[in-house]
């Protein structure tokens, strides 16, 4: 390697060790993340595209704004963060490790001057005696000291929770662990969706990337049910599912109740209640105002029918008992949306038990035909989110490390106390890595206690 | 007595507390500061009672759930946590004058909730029927509240630092004399964020765990999640600022103010301005 190359490597290393880079990366990530919360991501609704000019669309597409959290520049920022994190740790860890593993056992005068807390006590005790007393004192009040003899004096050193200095590194490592978990999930897992009609079974699901995935077993939807509160708000969406291997129900996985917030997991694949619908048919007749020439019309919730005047109709919502909405009436009814060729749109309720009201509606609105509702044949389907994520436990491990690490970094403190016994003079010094004010008070109390003990015994 | 009446009493008490802190700041009469903190404690107790009562009322109505399920309930809880964190800080450090910069946040929340929002108790929709709701909301809002307190302290820091710089050394008679020294404000700001950051982290993690449990994805970059991450990045930057030359002092205080602005946007702005833009893959969420 030439010196020039080494110089470049050196400055690259310094660049990645710098905390200014950390500030830059964290703030850039914060600011750039905003883009993806303003511009829709993934499957862009056409209504949104219609609101922006085509040149803007072009620019957004080139810059990756429509999928920005997977764009090269966002990923590059995340990688830079990781490199920055590792470089900083490599640079600082040896120093911290030395503090933890090779503590300074002797308080030199240089160290003494740098300590914020110092107490000096003069006694008539012999050094040997003092050594014994102080060892007992520190052991009972603080922590067992290490005793060394140097330069004709006794030195005691005691410390509490030295390892909490490593907490920050646990936090930083946790971020990398979470990244690894997320990558494993995206390489070896998938997210998909499937809808199953009541009574039917499926063995394949469609992933978000439009791939067909074979589950290796089948899932049958035995039943789907919605329950409502009195107010009409939904109370529970419930699918009853059975897992089938080679067409046979698997014991323990038969007629399992799956509701929102209570998924079903089988062989690492989890099924989540996500949506539902009715794939059944609605039966109507269309006739003249006098009820003659009735023609049957059958619709499901996805199809539209064209009426004699050219308008189209589709079912919005159906009920078995209209009294839920209109207490004075009863029986089945359906709400349909009528779109006229002129572009008008209207929602109309069609009743099964009140043919006269349907006629009256037609007359009042100058429609030349009458719609009658003949009831529905229900066929519910359940919509399930399907996910397989083998990396998720690594992500949770990372999260646990982060929480423990943050706890250690913020709420724990490495506290150290040194004592020097020189003739009859005792000098005690101490410091703490966090929350110095609290340690100052602690140290004061400790020093007073020691003074009392040493003098009290003399009297 | 109803919870609604008690909430009104708490709101009024916060108003009184805030005015007492203002008067304390202007007059420097110690008794006013004490009266201000007593009022804040009284309001906190009243509001605690009111929240407990509303909880019970929901059970009496047959739709029992913790009062954390809609905007009204969350704003009320947010105000409560702000006063709680302030009370904790006051208990430990006794810088009363901070109340003048923190109580307005709590009062604003309560006033908005009581006057501008529908306070009816509603049954829980299926998506919220989970214990995760409790863990998630409580950790998030305690975190947000700590950030609110940090923001109040940072504003004091910026006022005081500008004042000190402009040369008029804090005269004994000026209001500035009431402010703790900027060194202390900087430390308190850091301490408040040391409470808030772990709680926000827990809030994000419980949210991810819940999302994973309910929908099968712990992270889907939806605007709310992303904004919570933005907030997290800003406070992570704040935490590193103290190790970085050129970032200590005023810049760090600004980071704390910006962090709280982002927090409020994450909490309210996302729902008001951004909802409906994001579409999820697969079936809709329930
Ligand atoms: C590029 C990324 C990062 C780098 C290079 C970095 C580096 C550092 C360094 C050098 C310290 C000081 C350690 C010491 O000597 O005491 C530190 C502290 C810390 N970092 Fe990071 N960090 C990064 C990202 C993060 C992130 C994303 C978090 C979010 C949790 C985080 C959380 C912390 C915490 C909690 C502390 C302790 C702060 C304190 O004690 O006040 N770091 N970081």
PDB file of N, CA and C in Angstrom, chain B residues 73-128:
ATOM      1  N   UNK B  73     -60.167  10.724  24.688  1.00  0.00           N
ATOM      2  CA  UNK B  73     -59.563  10.041  25.828  1.00  0.00           C
ATOM      3  C   UNK B  73     -58.040  10.145  25.801  1.00  0.00           C
ATOM      4  N   UNK B  74     -57.466  10.132  24.594  1.00  0.00           N
ATOM      5  CA  UNK B  74     -56.006  10.201  24.538  1.00  0.00           C
ATOM      6  C   UNK B  74     -55.510  11.600  24.895  1.00  0.00           C
ATOM      7  N   UNK B  75     -56.230  12.639  24.469  1.00  0.00           N
ATOM      8  CA  UNK B  75     -55.796  14.000  24.817  1.00  0.00           C
ATOM      9  C   UNK B  75     -55.875  14.202  26.335  1.00  0.00           C
ATOM     10  N   UNK B  76     -56.952  13.700  26.928  1.00  0.00           N
ATOM     11  CA  UNK B  76     -57.092  13.799  28.383  1.00  0.00           C
ATOM     12  C   UNK B  76     -55.929  13.067  29.063  1.00  0.00           C
ATOM     13  N   UNK B  77     -55.622  11.878  28.568  1.00  0.00           N
ATOM     14  CA  UNK B  77     -54.547  11.095  29.178  1.00  0.00           C
ATOM     15  C   UNK B  77     -53.199  11.793  28.987  1.00  0.00           C
ATOM     16  N   UNK B  78     -53.006  12.391  27.809  1.00  0.00           N
ATOM     17  CA  UNK B  78     -51.778  13.119  27.514  1.00  0.00           C
ATOM     18  C   UNK B  78     -51.580  14.245  28.533  1.00  0.00           C
ATOM     19  N   UNK B  79     -52.637  15.042  28.759  1.00  0.00           N
ATOM     20  CA  UNK B  79     -52.543  16.135  29.728  1.00  0.00           C
ATOM     21  C   UNK B  79     -52.171  15.592  31.099  1.00  0.00           C
ATOM     22  N   UNK B  80     -52.798  14.492  31.448  1.00  0.00           N
ATOM     23  CA  UNK B  80     -52.542  13.879  32.760  1.00  0.00           C
ATOM     24  C   UNK B  80     -51.073  13.480  32.889  1.00  0.00           C
ATOM     25  N   UNK B  81     -50.533  12.857  31.825  1.00  0.00           N
ATOM     26  CA  UNK B  81     -49.135  12.413  31.899  1.00  0.00           C
ATOM     27  C   UNK B  81     -48.181  13.618  31.963  1.00  0.00           C
ATOM     28  N   UNK B  82     -48.533  14.713  31.285  1.00  0.00           N
ATOM     29  CA  UNK B  82     -47.661  15.901  31.332  1.00  0.00           C
ATOM     30  C   UNK B  82     -47.541  16.390  32.771  1.00  0.00           C
ATOM     31  N   UNK B  83     -48.693  16.512  33.445  1.00  0.00           N
ATOM     32  CA  UNK B  83     -48.659  16.993  34.830  1.00  0.00           C
ATOM     33  C   UNK B  83     -47.925  15.981  35.705  1.00  0.00           C
ATOM     34  N   UNK B  84     -48.126  14.707  35.431  1.00  0.00           N
ATOM     35  CA  UNK B  84     -47.459  13.663  36.219  1.00  0.00           C
ATOM     36  C   UNK B  84     -45.930  13.784  36.112  1.00  0.00           C
ATOM     37  N   UNK B  85     -45.433  13.907  34.881  1.00  0.00           N
ATOM     38  CA  UNK B  85     -43.976  13.993  34.691  1.00  0.00           C
ATOM     39  C   UNK B  85     -43.442  15.272  35.320  1.00  0.00           C
ATOM     40  N   UNK B  86     -44.205  16.367  35.157  1.00  0.00           N
ATOM     41  CA  UNK B  86     -43.785  17.627  35.775  1.00  0.00           C
ATOM     42  C   UNK B  86     -43.726  17.463  37.298  1.00  0.00           C
ATOM     43  N   UNK B  87     -44.731  16.812  37.863  1.00  0.00           N
ATOM     44  CA  UNK B  87     -44.773  16.611  39.311  1.00  0.00           C
ATOM     45  C   UNK B  87     -43.561  15.799  39.771  1.00  0.00           C
ATOM     46  N   UNK B  88     -43.212  14.768  38.990  1.00  0.00           N
ATOM     47  CA  UNK B  88     -42.042  13.949  39.348  1.00  0.00           C
ATOM     48  C   UNK B  88     -40.762  14.789  39.337  1.00  0.00           C
ATOM     49  N   UNK B  89     -40.626  15.603  38.274  1.00  0.00           N
ATOM     50  CA  UNK B  89     -39.440  16.435  38.145  1.00  0.00           C
ATOM     51  C   UNK B  89     -39.382  17.458  39.279  1.00  0.00           C
ATOM     52  N   UNK B  90     -40.541  18.006  39.621  1.00  0.00           N
ATOM     53  CA  UNK B  90     -40.587  19.001  40.694  1.00  0.00           C
ATOM     54  C   UNK B  90     -40.246  18.360  42.027  1.00  0.00           C
ATOM     55  N   UNK B  91     -40.748  17.149  42.211  1.00  0.00           N
ATOM     56  CA  UNK B  91     -40.498  16.433  43.463  1.00  0.00           C
ATOM     57  C   UNK B  91     -38.996  16.216  43.636  1.00  0.00           C
ATOM     58  N   UNK B  92     -38.319  15.927  42.529  1.00  0.00           N
ATOM     59  CA  UNK B  92     -36.893  15.634  42.622  1.00  0.00           C
ATOM     60  C   UNK B  92     -36.023  16.877  42.625  1.00  0.00           C
ATOM     61  N   UNK B  93     -36.365  17.869  41.798  1.00  0.00           N
ATOM     62  CA  UNK B  93     -35.430  18.979  41.603  1.00  0.00           C
ATOM     63  C   UNK B  93     -35.931  20.325  42.110  1.00  0.00           C
ATOM     64  N   UNK B  94     -37.252  20.445  42.304  1.00  0.00           N
ATOM     65  CA  UNK B  94     -37.820  21.643  42.923  1.00  0.00           C
ATOM     66  C   UNK B  94     -37.516  22.956  42.192  1.00  0.00           C
ATOM     67  N   UNK B  95     -37.546  22.934  40.876  1.00  0.00           N
ATOM     68  CA  UNK B  95     -37.468  24.204  40.152  1.00  0.00           C
ATOM     69  C   UNK B  95     -38.880  24.590  39.735  1.00  0.00           C
ATOM     70  N   UNK B  96     -39.593  25.250  40.643  1.00  0.00           N
ATOM     71  CA  UNK B  96     -41.010  25.550  40.459  1.00  0.00           C
ATOM     72  C   UNK B  96     -41.322  26.302  39.168  1.00  0.00           C
ATOM     73  N   UNK B  97     -40.431  27.225  38.825  1.00  0.00           N
ATOM     74  CA  UNK B  97     -40.751  28.145  37.738  1.00  0.00           C
ATOM     75  C   UNK B  97     -40.972  27.403  36.417  1.00  0.00           C
ATOM     76  N   UNK B  98     -40.460  26.181  36.328  1.00  0.00           N
ATOM     77  CA  UNK B  98     -40.685  25.387  35.122  1.00  0.00           C
ATOM     78  C   UNK B  98     -42.183  25.198  34.875  1.00  0.00           C
ATOM     79  N   UNK B  99     -42.945  25.210  35.963  1.00  0.00           N
ATOM     80  CA  UNK B  99     -44.400  25.064  35.841  1.00  0.00           C
ATOM     81  C   UNK B  99     -45.018  26.075  34.890  1.00  0.00           C
ATOM     82  N   UNK B 100     -44.466  27.282  34.855  1.00  0.00           N
ATOM     83  CA  UNK B 100     -45.014  28.325  33.989  1.00  0.00           C
ATOM     84  C   UNK B 100     -44.863  27.939  32.521  1.00  0.00           C
ATOM     85  N   UNK B 101     -43.907  27.046  32.232  1.00  0.00           N
ATOM     86  CA  UNK B 101     -43.684  26.666  30.838  1.00  0.00           C
ATOM     87  C   UNK B 101     -44.225  25.274  30.516  1.00  0.00           C
ATOM     88  N   UNK B 102     -44.679  24.559  31.522  1.00  0.00           N
ATOM     89  CA  UNK B 102     -45.182  23.209  31.284  1.00  0.00           C
ATOM     90  C   UNK B 102     -46.694  23.133  31.462  1.00  0.00           C
ATOM     91  N   UNK B 103     -47.224  23.808  32.501  1.00  0.00           N
ATOM     92  CA  UNK B 103     -48.668  23.741  32.732  1.00  0.00           C
ATOM     93  C   UNK B 103     -49.484  24.209  31.526  1.00  0.00           C
ATOM     94  N   UNK B 104     -49.011  25.205  30.742  1.00  0.00           N
ATOM     95  CA  UNK B 104     -49.806  25.592  29.570  1.00  0.00           C
ATOM     96  C   UNK B 104     -50.083  24.427  28.621  1.00  0.00           C
ATOM     97  N   UNK B 105     -49.130  23.504  28.477  1.00  0.00           N
ATOM     98  CA  UNK B 105     -49.373  22.348  27.592  1.00  0.00           C
ATOM     99  C   UNK B 105     -50.534  21.501  28.122  1.00  0.00           C
ATOM    100  N   UNK B 106     -50.498  21.252  29.440  1.00  0.00           N
ATOM    101  CA  UNK B 106     -51.552  20.428  30.034  1.00  0.00           C
ATOM    102  C   UNK B 106     -52.901  21.127  29.934  1.00  0.00           C
ATOM    103  N   UNK B 107     -52.879  22.449  30.213  1.00  0.00           N
ATOM    104  CA  UNK B 107     -54.126  23.207  30.169  1.00  0.00           C
ATOM    105  C   UNK B 107     -54.701  23.223  28.758  1.00  0.00           C
ATOM    106  N   UNK B 108     -53.813  23.431  27.777  1.00  0.00           N
ATOM    107  CA  UNK B 108     -54.249  23.465  26.382  1.00  0.00           C
ATOM    108  C   UNK B 108     -54.950  22.161  26.012  1.00  0.00           C
ATOM    109  N   UNK B 109     -54.332  21.056  26.364  1.00  0.00           N
ATOM    110  CA  UNK B 109     -54.917  19.754  26.058  1.00  0.00           C
ATOM    111  C   UNK B 109     -56.292  19.593  26.689  1.00  0.00           C
ATOM    112  N   UNK B 110     -56.386  19.882  27.976  1.00  0.00           N
ATOM    113  CA  UNK B 110     -57.656  19.685  28.676  1.00  0.00           C
ATOM    114  C   UNK B 110     -58.735  20.611  28.140  1.00  0.00           C
ATOM    115  N   UNK B 111     -58.361  21.865  27.845  1.00  0.00           N
ATOM    116  CA  UNK B 111     -59.355  22.815  27.345  1.00  0.00           C
ATOM    117  C   UNK B 111     -59.893  22.348  26.000  1.00  0.00           C
ATOM    118  N   UNK B 112     -58.984  21.926  25.156  1.00  0.00           N
ATOM    119  CA  UNK B 112     -59.383  21.440  23.826  1.00  0.00           C
ATOM    120  C   UNK B 112     -60.311  20.226  23.977  1.00  0.00           C
ATOM    121  N   UNK B 113     -59.925  19.295  24.835  1.00  0.00           N
ATOM    122  CA  UNK B 113     -60.725  18.078  25.015  1.00  0.00           C
ATOM    123  C   UNK B 113     -62.105  18.423  25.561  1.00  0.00           C
ATOM    124  N   UNK B 114     -62.159  19.290  26.586  1.00  0.00           N
ATOM    125  CA  UNK B 114     -63.433  19.549  27.250  1.00  0.00           C
ATOM    126  C   UNK B 114     -64.361  20.408  26.403  1.00  0.00           C
ATOM    127  N   UNK B 115     -63.788  21.358  25.650  1.00  0.00           N
ATOM    128  CA  UNK B 115     -64.656  22.276  24.907  1.00  0.00           C
ATOM    129  C   UNK B 115     -64.867  21.852  23.459  1.00  0.00           C
ATOM    130  N   UNK B 116     -63.884  21.210  22.881  1.00  0.00           N
ATOM    131  CA  UNK B 116     -63.953  21.004  21.438  1.00  0.00           C
ATOM    132  C   UNK B 116     -64.189  19.587  20.979  1.00  0.00           C
ATOM    133  N   UNK B 117     -64.365  18.651  21.922  1.00  0.00           N
ATOM    134  CA  UNK B 117     -64.441  17.265  21.463  1.00  0.00           C
ATOM    135  C   UNK B 117     -65.637  16.530  22.008  1.00  0.00           C
ATOM    136  N   UNK B 118     -66.073  15.565  21.246  1.00  0.00           N
ATOM    137  CA  UNK B 118     -67.157  14.704  21.683  1.00  0.00           C
ATOM    138  C   UNK B 118     -66.622  13.736  22.731  1.00  0.00           C
ATOM    139  N   UNK B 119     -67.231  13.786  23.926  1.00  0.00           N
ATOM    140  CA  UNK B 119     -66.647  13.007  25.019  1.00  0.00           C
ATOM    141  C   UNK B 119     -67.430  11.733  25.321  1.00  0.00           C
ATOM    142  N   UNK B 120     -68.301  11.312  24.406  1.00  0.00           N
ATOM    143  CA  UNK B 120     -69.094  10.117  24.660  1.00  0.00           C
ATOM    144  C   UNK B 120     -68.234   8.868  24.804  1.00  0.00           C
ATOM    145  N   UNK B 121     -68.674   7.945  25.650  1.00  0.00           N
ATOM    146  CA  UNK B 121     -67.970   6.674  25.790  1.00  0.00           C
ATOM    147  C   UNK B 121     -68.470   5.734  24.705  1.00  0.00           C
ATOM    148  N   UNK B 122     -67.540   5.208  23.902  1.00  0.00           N
ATOM    149  CA  UNK B 122     -67.935   4.334  22.804  1.00  0.00           C
ATOM    150  C   UNK B 122     -67.398   2.926  23.024  1.00  0.00           C
ATOM    151  N   UNK B 123     -68.083   1.941  22.456  1.00  0.00           N
ATOM    152  CA  UNK B 123     -67.539   0.583  22.567  1.00  0.00           C
ATOM    153  C   UNK B 123     -66.285   0.444  21.708  1.00  0.00           C
ATOM    154  N   UNK B 124     -65.462  -0.540  22.019  1.00  0.00           N
ATOM    155  CA  UNK B 124     -64.203  -0.748  21.299  1.00  0.00           C
ATOM    156  C   UNK B 124     -64.439  -1.474  19.982  1.00  0.00           C
ATOM    157  N   UNK B 125     -63.885  -0.939  18.902  1.00  0.00           N
ATOM    158  CA  UNK B 125     -63.952  -1.666  17.632  1.00  0.00           C
ATOM    159  C   UNK B 125     -62.984  -2.853  17.715  1.00  0.00           C
ATOM    160  N   UNK B 126     -63.181  -3.880  16.862  1.00  0.00           N
ATOM    161  CA  UNK B 126     -62.375  -5.097  16.998  1.00  0.00           C
ATOM    162  C   UNK B 126     -60.863  -4.849  17.010  1.00  0.00           C
ATOM    163  N   UNK B 127     -60.380  -3.901  16.180  1.00  0.00           N
ATOM    164  CA  UNK B 127     -58.934  -3.702  16.087  1.00  0.00           C
ATOM    165  C   UNK B 127     -58.323  -3.302  17.433  1.00  0.00           C
ATOM    166  N   UNK B 128     -59.120  -2.662  18.293  1.00  0.00           N
ATOM    167  CA  UNK B 128     -58.565  -2.167  19.559  1.00  0.00           C
ATOM    168  C   UNK B 128     -58.789  -3.126  20.721  1.00  0.00           C
TER     169      UNK B 128
END
